[in-house]
PDB file of C-alpha atoms and ligand atoms in Angstrom:
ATOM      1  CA  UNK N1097     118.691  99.586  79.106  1.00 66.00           C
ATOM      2  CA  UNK N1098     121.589  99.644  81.526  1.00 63.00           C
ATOM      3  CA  UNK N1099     125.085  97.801  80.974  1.00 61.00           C
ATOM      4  CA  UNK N1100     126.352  96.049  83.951  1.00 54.00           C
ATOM      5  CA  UNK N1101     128.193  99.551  85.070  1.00 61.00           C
ATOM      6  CA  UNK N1102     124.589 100.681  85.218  1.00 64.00           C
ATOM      7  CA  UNK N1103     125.446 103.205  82.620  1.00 82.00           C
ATOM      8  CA  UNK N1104     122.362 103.524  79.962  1.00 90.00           C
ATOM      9  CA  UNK N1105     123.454 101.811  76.872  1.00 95.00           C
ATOM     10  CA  UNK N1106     120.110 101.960  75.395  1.00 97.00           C
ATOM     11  CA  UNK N1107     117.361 104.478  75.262  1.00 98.00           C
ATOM     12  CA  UNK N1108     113.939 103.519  75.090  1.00 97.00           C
ATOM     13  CA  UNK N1109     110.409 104.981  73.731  1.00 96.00           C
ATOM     14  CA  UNK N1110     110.273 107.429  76.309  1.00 97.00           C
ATOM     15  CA  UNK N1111     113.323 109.644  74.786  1.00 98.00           C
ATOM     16  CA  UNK N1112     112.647 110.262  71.106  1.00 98.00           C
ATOM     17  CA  UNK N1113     113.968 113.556  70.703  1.00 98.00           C
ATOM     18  CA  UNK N1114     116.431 115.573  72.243  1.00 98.00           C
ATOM     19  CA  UNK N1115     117.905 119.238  71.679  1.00 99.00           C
ATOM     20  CA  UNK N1116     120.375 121.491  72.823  1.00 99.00           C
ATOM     21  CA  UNK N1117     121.084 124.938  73.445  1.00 98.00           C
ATOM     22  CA  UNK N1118     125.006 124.704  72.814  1.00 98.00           C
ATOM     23  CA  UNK N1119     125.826 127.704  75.102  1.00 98.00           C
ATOM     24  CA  UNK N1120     129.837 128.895  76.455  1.00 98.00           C
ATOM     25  CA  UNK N1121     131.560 128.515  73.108  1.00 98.00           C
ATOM     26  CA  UNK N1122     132.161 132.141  73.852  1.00 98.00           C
ATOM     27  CA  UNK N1123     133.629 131.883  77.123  1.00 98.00           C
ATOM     28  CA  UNK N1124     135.363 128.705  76.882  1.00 98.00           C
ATOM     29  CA  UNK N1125     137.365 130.877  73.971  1.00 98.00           C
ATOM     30  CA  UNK N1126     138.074 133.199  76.414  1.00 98.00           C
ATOM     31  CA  UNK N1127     139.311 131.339  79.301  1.00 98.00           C
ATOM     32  CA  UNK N1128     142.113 130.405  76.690  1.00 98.00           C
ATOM     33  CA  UNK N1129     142.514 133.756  75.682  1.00 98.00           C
ATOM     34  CA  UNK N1130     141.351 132.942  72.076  1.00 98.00           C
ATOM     35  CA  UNK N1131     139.176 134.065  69.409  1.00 97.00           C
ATOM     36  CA  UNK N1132     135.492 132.831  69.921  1.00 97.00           C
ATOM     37  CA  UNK N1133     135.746 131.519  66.450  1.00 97.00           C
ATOM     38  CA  UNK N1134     137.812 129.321  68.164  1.00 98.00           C
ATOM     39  CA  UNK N1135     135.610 128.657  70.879  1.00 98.00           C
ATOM     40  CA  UNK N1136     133.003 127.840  68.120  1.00 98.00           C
ATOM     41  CA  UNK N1137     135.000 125.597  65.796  1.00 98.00           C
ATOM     42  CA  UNK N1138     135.246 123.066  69.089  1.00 98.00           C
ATOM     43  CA  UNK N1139     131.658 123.551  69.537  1.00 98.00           C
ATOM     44  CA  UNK N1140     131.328 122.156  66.481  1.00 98.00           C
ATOM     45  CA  UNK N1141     133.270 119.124  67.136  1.00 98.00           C
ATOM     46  CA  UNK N1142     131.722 118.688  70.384  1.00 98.00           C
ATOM     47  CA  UNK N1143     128.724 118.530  68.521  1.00 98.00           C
ATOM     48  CA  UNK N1144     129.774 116.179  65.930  1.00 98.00           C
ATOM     49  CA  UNK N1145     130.725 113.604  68.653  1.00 98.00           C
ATOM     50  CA  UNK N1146     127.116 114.127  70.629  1.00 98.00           C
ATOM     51  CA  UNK N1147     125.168 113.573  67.858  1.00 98.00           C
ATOM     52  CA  UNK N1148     126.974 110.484  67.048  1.00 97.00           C
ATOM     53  CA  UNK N1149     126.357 109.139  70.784  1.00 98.00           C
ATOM     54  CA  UNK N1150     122.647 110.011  70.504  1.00 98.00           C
ATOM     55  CA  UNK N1151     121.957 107.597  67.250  1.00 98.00           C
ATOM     56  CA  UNK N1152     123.862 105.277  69.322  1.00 98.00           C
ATOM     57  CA  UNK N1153     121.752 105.489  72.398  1.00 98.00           C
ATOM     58  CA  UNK N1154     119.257 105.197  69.903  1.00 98.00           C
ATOM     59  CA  UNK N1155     117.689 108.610  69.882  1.00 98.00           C
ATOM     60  CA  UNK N1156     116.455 108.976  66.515  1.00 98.00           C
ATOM     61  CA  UNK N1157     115.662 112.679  66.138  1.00 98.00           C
ATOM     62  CA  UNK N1158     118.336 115.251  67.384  1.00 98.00           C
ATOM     63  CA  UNK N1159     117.673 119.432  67.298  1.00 99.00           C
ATOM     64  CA  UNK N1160     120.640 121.758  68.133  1.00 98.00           C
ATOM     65  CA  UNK N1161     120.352 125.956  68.467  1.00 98.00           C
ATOM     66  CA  UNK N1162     122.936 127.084  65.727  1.00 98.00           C
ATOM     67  CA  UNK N1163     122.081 130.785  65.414  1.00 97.00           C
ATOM     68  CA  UNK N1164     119.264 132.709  66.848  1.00 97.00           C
ATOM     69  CA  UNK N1165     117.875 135.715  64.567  1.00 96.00           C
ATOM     70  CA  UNK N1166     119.403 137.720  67.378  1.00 95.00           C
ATOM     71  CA  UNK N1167     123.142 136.383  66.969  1.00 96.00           C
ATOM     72  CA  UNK N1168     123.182 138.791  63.613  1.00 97.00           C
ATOM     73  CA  UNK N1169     124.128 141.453  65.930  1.00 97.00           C
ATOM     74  CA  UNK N1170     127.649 139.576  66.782  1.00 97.00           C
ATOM     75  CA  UNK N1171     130.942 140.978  64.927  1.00 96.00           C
ATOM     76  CA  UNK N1172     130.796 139.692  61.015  1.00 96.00           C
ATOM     77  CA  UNK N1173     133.754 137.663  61.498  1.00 95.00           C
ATOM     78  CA  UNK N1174     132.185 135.625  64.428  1.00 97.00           C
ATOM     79  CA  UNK N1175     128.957 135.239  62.294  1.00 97.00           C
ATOM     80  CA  UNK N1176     131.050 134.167  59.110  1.00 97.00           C
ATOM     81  CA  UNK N1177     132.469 131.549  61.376  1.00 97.00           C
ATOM     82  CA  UNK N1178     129.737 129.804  62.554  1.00 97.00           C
ATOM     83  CA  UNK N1179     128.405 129.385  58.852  1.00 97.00           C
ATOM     84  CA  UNK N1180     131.280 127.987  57.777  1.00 97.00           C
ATOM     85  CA  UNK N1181     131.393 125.452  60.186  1.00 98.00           C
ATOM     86  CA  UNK N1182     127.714 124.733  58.981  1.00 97.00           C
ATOM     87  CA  UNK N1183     128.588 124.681  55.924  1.00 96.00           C
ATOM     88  CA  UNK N1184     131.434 122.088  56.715  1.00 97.00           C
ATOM     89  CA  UNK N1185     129.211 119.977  58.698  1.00 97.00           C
ATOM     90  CA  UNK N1186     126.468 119.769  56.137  1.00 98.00           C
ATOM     91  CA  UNK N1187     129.086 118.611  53.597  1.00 97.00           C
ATOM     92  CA  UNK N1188     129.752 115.897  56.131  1.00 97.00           C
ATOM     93  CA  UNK N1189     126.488 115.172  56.699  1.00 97.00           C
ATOM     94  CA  UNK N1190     125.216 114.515  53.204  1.00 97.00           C
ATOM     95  CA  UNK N1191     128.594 111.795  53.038  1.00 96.00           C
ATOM     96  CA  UNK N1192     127.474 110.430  56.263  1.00 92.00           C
ATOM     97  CA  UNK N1193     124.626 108.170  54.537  1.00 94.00           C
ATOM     98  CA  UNK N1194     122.584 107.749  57.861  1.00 96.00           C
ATOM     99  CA  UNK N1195     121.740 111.369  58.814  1.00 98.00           C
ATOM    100  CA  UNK N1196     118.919 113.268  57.751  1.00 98.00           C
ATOM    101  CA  UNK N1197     118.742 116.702  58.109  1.00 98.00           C
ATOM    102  CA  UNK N1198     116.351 119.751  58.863  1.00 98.00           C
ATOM    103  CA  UNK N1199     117.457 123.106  59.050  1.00 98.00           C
ATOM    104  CA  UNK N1200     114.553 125.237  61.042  1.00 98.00           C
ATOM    105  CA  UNK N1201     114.680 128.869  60.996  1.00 98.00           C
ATOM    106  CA  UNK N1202     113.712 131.894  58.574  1.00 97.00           C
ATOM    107  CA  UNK N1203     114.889 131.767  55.214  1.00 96.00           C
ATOM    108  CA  UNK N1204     113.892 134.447  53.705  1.00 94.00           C
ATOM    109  CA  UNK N1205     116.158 136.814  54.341  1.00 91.00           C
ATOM    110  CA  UNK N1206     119.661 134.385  54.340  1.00 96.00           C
ATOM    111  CA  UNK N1207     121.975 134.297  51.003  1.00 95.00           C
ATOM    112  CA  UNK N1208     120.582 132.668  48.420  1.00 97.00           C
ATOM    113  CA  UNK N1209     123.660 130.871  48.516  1.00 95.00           C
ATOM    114  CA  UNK N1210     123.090 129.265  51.794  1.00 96.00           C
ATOM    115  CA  UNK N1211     119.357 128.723  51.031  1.00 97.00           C
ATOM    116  CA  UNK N1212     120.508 126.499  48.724  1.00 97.00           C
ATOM    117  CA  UNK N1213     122.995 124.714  50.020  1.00 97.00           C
ATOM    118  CA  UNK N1214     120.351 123.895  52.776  1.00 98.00           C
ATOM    119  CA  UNK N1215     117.994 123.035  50.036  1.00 98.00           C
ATOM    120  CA  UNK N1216     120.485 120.214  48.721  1.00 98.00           C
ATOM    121  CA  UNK N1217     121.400 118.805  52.016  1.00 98.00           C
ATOM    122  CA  UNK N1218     117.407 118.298  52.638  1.00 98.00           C
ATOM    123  CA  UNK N1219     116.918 116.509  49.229  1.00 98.00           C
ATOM    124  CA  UNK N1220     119.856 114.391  49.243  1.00 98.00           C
ATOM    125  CA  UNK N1221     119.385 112.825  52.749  1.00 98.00           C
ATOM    126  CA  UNK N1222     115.284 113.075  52.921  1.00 97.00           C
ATOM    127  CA  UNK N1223     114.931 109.114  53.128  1.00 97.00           C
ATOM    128  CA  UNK N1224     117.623 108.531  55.823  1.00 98.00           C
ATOM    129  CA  UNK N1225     116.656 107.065  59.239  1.00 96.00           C
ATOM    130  CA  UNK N1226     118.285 109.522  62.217  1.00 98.00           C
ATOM    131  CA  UNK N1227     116.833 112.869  62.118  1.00 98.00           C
ATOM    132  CA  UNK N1228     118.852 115.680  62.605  1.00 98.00           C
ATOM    133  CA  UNK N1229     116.979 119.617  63.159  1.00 98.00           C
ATOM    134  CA  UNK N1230     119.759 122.685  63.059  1.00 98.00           C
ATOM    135  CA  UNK N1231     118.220 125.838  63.886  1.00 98.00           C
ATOM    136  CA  UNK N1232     119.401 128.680  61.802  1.00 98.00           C
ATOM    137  CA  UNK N1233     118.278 131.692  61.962  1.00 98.00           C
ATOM    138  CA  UNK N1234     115.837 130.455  64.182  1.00 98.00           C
ATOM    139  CA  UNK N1235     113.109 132.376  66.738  1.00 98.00           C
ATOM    140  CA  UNK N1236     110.313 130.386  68.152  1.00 98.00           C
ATOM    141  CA  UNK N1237     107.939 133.316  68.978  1.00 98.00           C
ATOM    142  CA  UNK N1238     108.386 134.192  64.662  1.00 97.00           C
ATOM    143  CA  UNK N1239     108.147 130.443  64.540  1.00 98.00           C
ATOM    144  CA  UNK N1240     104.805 130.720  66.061  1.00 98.00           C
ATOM    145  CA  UNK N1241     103.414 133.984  64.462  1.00 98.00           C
ATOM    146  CA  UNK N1242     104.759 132.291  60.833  1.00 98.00           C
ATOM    147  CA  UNK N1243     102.474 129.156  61.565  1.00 98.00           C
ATOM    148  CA  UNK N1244      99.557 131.492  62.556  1.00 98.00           C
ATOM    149  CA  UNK N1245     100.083 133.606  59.398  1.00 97.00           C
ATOM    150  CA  UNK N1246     100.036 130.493  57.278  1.00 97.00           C
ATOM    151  CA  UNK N1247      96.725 129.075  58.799  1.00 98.00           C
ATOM    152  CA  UNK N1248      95.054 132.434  57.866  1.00 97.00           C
ATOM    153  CA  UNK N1249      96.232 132.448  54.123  1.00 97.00           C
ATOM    154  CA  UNK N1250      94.971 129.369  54.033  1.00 96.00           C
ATOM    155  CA  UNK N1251      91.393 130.769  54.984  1.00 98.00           C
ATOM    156  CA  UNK N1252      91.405 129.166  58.541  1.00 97.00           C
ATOM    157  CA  UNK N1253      88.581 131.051  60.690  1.00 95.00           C
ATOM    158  CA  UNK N1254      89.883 128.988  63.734  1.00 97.00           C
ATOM    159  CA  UNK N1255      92.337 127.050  64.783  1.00 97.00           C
ATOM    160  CA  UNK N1256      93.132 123.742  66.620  1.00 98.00           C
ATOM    161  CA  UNK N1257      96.712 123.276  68.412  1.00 98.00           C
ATOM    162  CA  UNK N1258      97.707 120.315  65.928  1.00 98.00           C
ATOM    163  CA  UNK N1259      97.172 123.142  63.166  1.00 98.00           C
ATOM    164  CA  UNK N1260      99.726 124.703  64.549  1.00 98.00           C
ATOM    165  CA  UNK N1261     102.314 121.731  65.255  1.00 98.00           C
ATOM    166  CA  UNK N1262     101.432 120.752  61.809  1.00 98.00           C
ATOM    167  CA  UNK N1263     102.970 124.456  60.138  1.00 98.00           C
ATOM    168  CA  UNK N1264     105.927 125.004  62.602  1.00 98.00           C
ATOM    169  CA  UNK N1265     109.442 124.011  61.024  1.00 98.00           C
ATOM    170  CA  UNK N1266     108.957 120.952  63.163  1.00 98.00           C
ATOM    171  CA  UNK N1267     106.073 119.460  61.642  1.00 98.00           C
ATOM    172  CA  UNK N1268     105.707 115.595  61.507  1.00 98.00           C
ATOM    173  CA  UNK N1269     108.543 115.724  64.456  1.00 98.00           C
ATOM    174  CA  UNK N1270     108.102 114.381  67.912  1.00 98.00           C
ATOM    175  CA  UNK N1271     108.399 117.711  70.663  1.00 98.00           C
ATOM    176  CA  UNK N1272     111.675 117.542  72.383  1.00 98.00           C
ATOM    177  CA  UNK N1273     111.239 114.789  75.838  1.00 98.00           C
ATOM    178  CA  UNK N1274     114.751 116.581  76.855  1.00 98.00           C
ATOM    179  CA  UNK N1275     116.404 119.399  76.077  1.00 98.00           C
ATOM    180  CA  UNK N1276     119.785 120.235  77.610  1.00 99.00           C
ATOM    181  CA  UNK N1277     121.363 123.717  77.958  1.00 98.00           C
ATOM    182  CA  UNK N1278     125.121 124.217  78.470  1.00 98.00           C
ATOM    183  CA  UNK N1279     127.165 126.603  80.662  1.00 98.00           C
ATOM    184  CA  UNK N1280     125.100 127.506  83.566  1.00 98.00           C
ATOM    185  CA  UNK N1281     122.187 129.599  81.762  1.00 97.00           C
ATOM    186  CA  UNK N1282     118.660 128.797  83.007  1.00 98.00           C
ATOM    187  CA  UNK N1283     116.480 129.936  80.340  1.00 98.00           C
ATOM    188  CA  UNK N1284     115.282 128.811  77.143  1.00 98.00           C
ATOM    189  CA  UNK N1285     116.130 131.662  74.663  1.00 97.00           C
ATOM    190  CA  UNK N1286     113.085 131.621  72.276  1.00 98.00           C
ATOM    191  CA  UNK N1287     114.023 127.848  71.130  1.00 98.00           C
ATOM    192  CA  UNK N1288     111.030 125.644  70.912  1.00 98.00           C
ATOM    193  CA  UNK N1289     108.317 127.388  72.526  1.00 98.00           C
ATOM    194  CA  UNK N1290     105.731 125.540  71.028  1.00 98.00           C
ATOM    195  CA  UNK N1291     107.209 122.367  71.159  1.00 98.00           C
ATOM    196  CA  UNK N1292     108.440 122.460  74.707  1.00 98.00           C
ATOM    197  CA  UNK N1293     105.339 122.252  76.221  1.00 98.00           C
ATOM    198  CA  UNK N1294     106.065 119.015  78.095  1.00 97.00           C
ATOM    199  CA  UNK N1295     109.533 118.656  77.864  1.00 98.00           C
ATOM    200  CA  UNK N1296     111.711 117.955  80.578  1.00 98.00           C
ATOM    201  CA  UNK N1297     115.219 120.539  81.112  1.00 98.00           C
ATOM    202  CA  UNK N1298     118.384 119.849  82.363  1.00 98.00           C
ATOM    203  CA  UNK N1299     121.127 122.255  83.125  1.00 98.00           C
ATOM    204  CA  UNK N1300     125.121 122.105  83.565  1.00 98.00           C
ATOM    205  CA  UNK N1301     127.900 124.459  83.821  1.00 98.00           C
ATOM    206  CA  UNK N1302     129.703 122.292  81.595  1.00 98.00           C
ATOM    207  CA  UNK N1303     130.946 124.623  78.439  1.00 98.00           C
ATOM    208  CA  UNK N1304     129.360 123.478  75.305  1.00 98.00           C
ATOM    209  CA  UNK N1305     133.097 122.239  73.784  1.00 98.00           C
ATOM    210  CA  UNK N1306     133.821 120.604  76.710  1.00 98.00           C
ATOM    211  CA  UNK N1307     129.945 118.543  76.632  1.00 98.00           C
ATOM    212  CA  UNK N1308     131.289 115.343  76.394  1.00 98.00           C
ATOM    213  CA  UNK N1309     129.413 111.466  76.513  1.00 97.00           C
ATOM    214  CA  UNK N1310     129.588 111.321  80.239  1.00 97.00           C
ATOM    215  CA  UNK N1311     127.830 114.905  80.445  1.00 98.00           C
ATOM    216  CA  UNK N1312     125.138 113.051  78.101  1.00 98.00           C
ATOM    217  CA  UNK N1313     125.040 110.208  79.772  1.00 98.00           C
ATOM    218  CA  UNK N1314     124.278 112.476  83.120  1.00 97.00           C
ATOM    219  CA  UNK N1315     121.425 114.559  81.176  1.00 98.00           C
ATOM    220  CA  UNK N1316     119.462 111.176  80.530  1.00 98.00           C
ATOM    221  CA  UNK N1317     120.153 109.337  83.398  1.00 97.00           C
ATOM    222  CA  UNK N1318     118.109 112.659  85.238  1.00 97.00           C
ATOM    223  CA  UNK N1319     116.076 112.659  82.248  1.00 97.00           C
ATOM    224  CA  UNK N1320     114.743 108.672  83.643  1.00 96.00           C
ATOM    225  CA  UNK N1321     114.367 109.550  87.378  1.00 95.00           C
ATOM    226  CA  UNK N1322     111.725 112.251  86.548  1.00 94.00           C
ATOM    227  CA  UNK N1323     108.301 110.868  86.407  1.00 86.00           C
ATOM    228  CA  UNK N1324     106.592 112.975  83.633  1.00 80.00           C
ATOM    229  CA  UNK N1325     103.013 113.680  84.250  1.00 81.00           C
ATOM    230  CA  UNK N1326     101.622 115.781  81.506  1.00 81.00           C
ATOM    231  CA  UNK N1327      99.382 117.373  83.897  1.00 78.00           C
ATOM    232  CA  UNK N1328      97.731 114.318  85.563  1.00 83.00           C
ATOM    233  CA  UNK N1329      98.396 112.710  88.272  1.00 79.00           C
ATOM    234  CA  UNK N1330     101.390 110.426  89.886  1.00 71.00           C
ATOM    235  CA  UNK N1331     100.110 107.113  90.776  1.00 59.00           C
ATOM    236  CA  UNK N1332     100.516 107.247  94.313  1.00 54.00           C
ATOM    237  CA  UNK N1333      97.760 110.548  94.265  1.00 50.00           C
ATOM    238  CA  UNK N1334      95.586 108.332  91.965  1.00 47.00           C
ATOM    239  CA  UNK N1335      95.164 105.688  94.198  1.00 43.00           C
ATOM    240  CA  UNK N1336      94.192 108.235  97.227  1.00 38.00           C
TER     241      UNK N1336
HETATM  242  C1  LIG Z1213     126.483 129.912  71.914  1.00 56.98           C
HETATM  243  O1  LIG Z1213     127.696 130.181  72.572  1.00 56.98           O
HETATM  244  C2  LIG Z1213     126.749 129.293  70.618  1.00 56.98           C
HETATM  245  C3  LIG Z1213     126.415 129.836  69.418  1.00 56.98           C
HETATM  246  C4  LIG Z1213     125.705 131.118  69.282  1.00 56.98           C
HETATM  247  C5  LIG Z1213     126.786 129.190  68.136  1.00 56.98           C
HETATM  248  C6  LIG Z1213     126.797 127.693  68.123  1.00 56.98           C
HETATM  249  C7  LIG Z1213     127.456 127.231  66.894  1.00 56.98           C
HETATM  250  C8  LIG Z1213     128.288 126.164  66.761  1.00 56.98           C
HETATM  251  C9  LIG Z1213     128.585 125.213  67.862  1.00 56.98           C
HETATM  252  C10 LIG Z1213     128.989 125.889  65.480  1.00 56.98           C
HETATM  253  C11 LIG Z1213     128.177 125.478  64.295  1.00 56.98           C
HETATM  254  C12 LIG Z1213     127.154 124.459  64.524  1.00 56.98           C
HETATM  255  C13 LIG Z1213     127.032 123.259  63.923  1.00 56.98           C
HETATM  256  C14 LIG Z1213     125.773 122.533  64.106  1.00 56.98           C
HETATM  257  C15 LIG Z1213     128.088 122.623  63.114  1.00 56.98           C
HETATM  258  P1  LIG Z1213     128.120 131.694  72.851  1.00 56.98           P
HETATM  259  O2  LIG Z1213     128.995 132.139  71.740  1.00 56.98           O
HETATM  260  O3  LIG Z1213     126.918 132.540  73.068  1.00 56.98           O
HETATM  261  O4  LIG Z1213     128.946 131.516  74.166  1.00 56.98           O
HETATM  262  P2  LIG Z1213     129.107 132.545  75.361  1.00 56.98           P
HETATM  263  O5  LIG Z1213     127.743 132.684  75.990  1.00 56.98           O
HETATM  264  O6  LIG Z1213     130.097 131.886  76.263  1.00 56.98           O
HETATM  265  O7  LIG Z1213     129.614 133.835  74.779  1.00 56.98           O
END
């Protein structure tokens, strides 16, 4: 739906889900000679305002990248940071009364602390409408192995590809239509690889605390001019 700026107001059927690789907290620290806790504390608020303009737009089911089981190898104090800015913005969450949230990732080896705080936050907002998917901790090739592993204890002799959807963290999710990924990187990082099968990418140089509604606005409006074909035909070569 457009508003009479032709700016989308509205999204429809076609975008369900988006996600986002929040990349250039790091180096949007640096440019202001800063701590990259610093550079991750506005990532956070960035991301508090985008998720805000997706339930808007009326995207129902929202997945950011968090942490990666590779970001364990940053300095302790930049890895402290960026869970207690989760923790903050679960605390939020759970007062927000509309949000429901997800986190996907590995448990297993995170403080039983945070295991539980991610525990409550799942309970307490598990019959809320806008779905919200934080990856913590999160790899999608483990993702994938973990389903497969899973589908053998359970005796499976073969398997089908909705077995898998159905054991990833994802399950009972709609894949990703879009996923966007900040400050100029063009890869995908081990997020999603299951799920992305079909979804469409868009890229900006835009640092991840400086993403702001207009940068949104920009991902979707190139999200709508792509035609998606899920490996069929466009209807001009149909008609040939
Ligand atoms: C990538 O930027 C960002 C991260 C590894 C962490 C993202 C975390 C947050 C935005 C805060 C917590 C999240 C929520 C959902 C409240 P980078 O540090 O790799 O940047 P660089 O590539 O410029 O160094």
């Amino acid at each position: 739906m457009l508003s009479k700026r032709n700016k989308i107001t509205k999204v429809d059927d076609r975008l369900k889900h988006i996600a986002f690789i929040m990349d250039g907290n790091g180096r949007w620290a640096q440019k202001r000679l800063a701590p990259r806790s610093l550079g991750h504390k506005y990532g956070a608020s960035a991301f508090k305002r985008i998720v805000k303009y997706c339930y808007e737009l009326g995207i129902k089911t929202v997945t950011t990248y968090a942490f990666s089981t590779e970001n364990w190898s940053r300095p302790k104090s930049e890895v402290d940071s960026i869970i207690q800015l989760l923790h903050d913005y679960t605390s939020e969450v759970i007062e927000d009364g509309r949000i429901r949230i997800r986190f996907i990732g590995e448990r297993a080896n995170l403080s039983s602390e945070l295991v539980e705080v991610m525990n409550n936050a799942e309970e307490k907002t598990k019959d809320r409408e806008y779905q919200l998917n934080i990856a913590f901790n999160y790899g999608g090739r483990s993702e994938i192995v973990n389903a497969c592993n899973r589908l053998i204890s359970q005796g499976k002799q073969s398997v089908t590809e909705d077995d898998i959807s159905n054991n990833l963290y994802t399950s009972g999710l709609p894949d990703p239509d879009l996923i966007v990924r900040t400050a100029g990187e063009v890869r995908m990082s081990n997020f999603l690889l299951w799920q992305l099968a079909y979804s469409e990418f868009y890229f900006t140089d835009v640092l991840w605390p400086d993403f702001d509604k207009k940068h949104l606005l920009m991902a979707i409006e190139s999200f709508y001019k792509r035609e998606r074909r899920y490996g069929g035909l466009n209807k001009t070569k149909e008609k040939k």
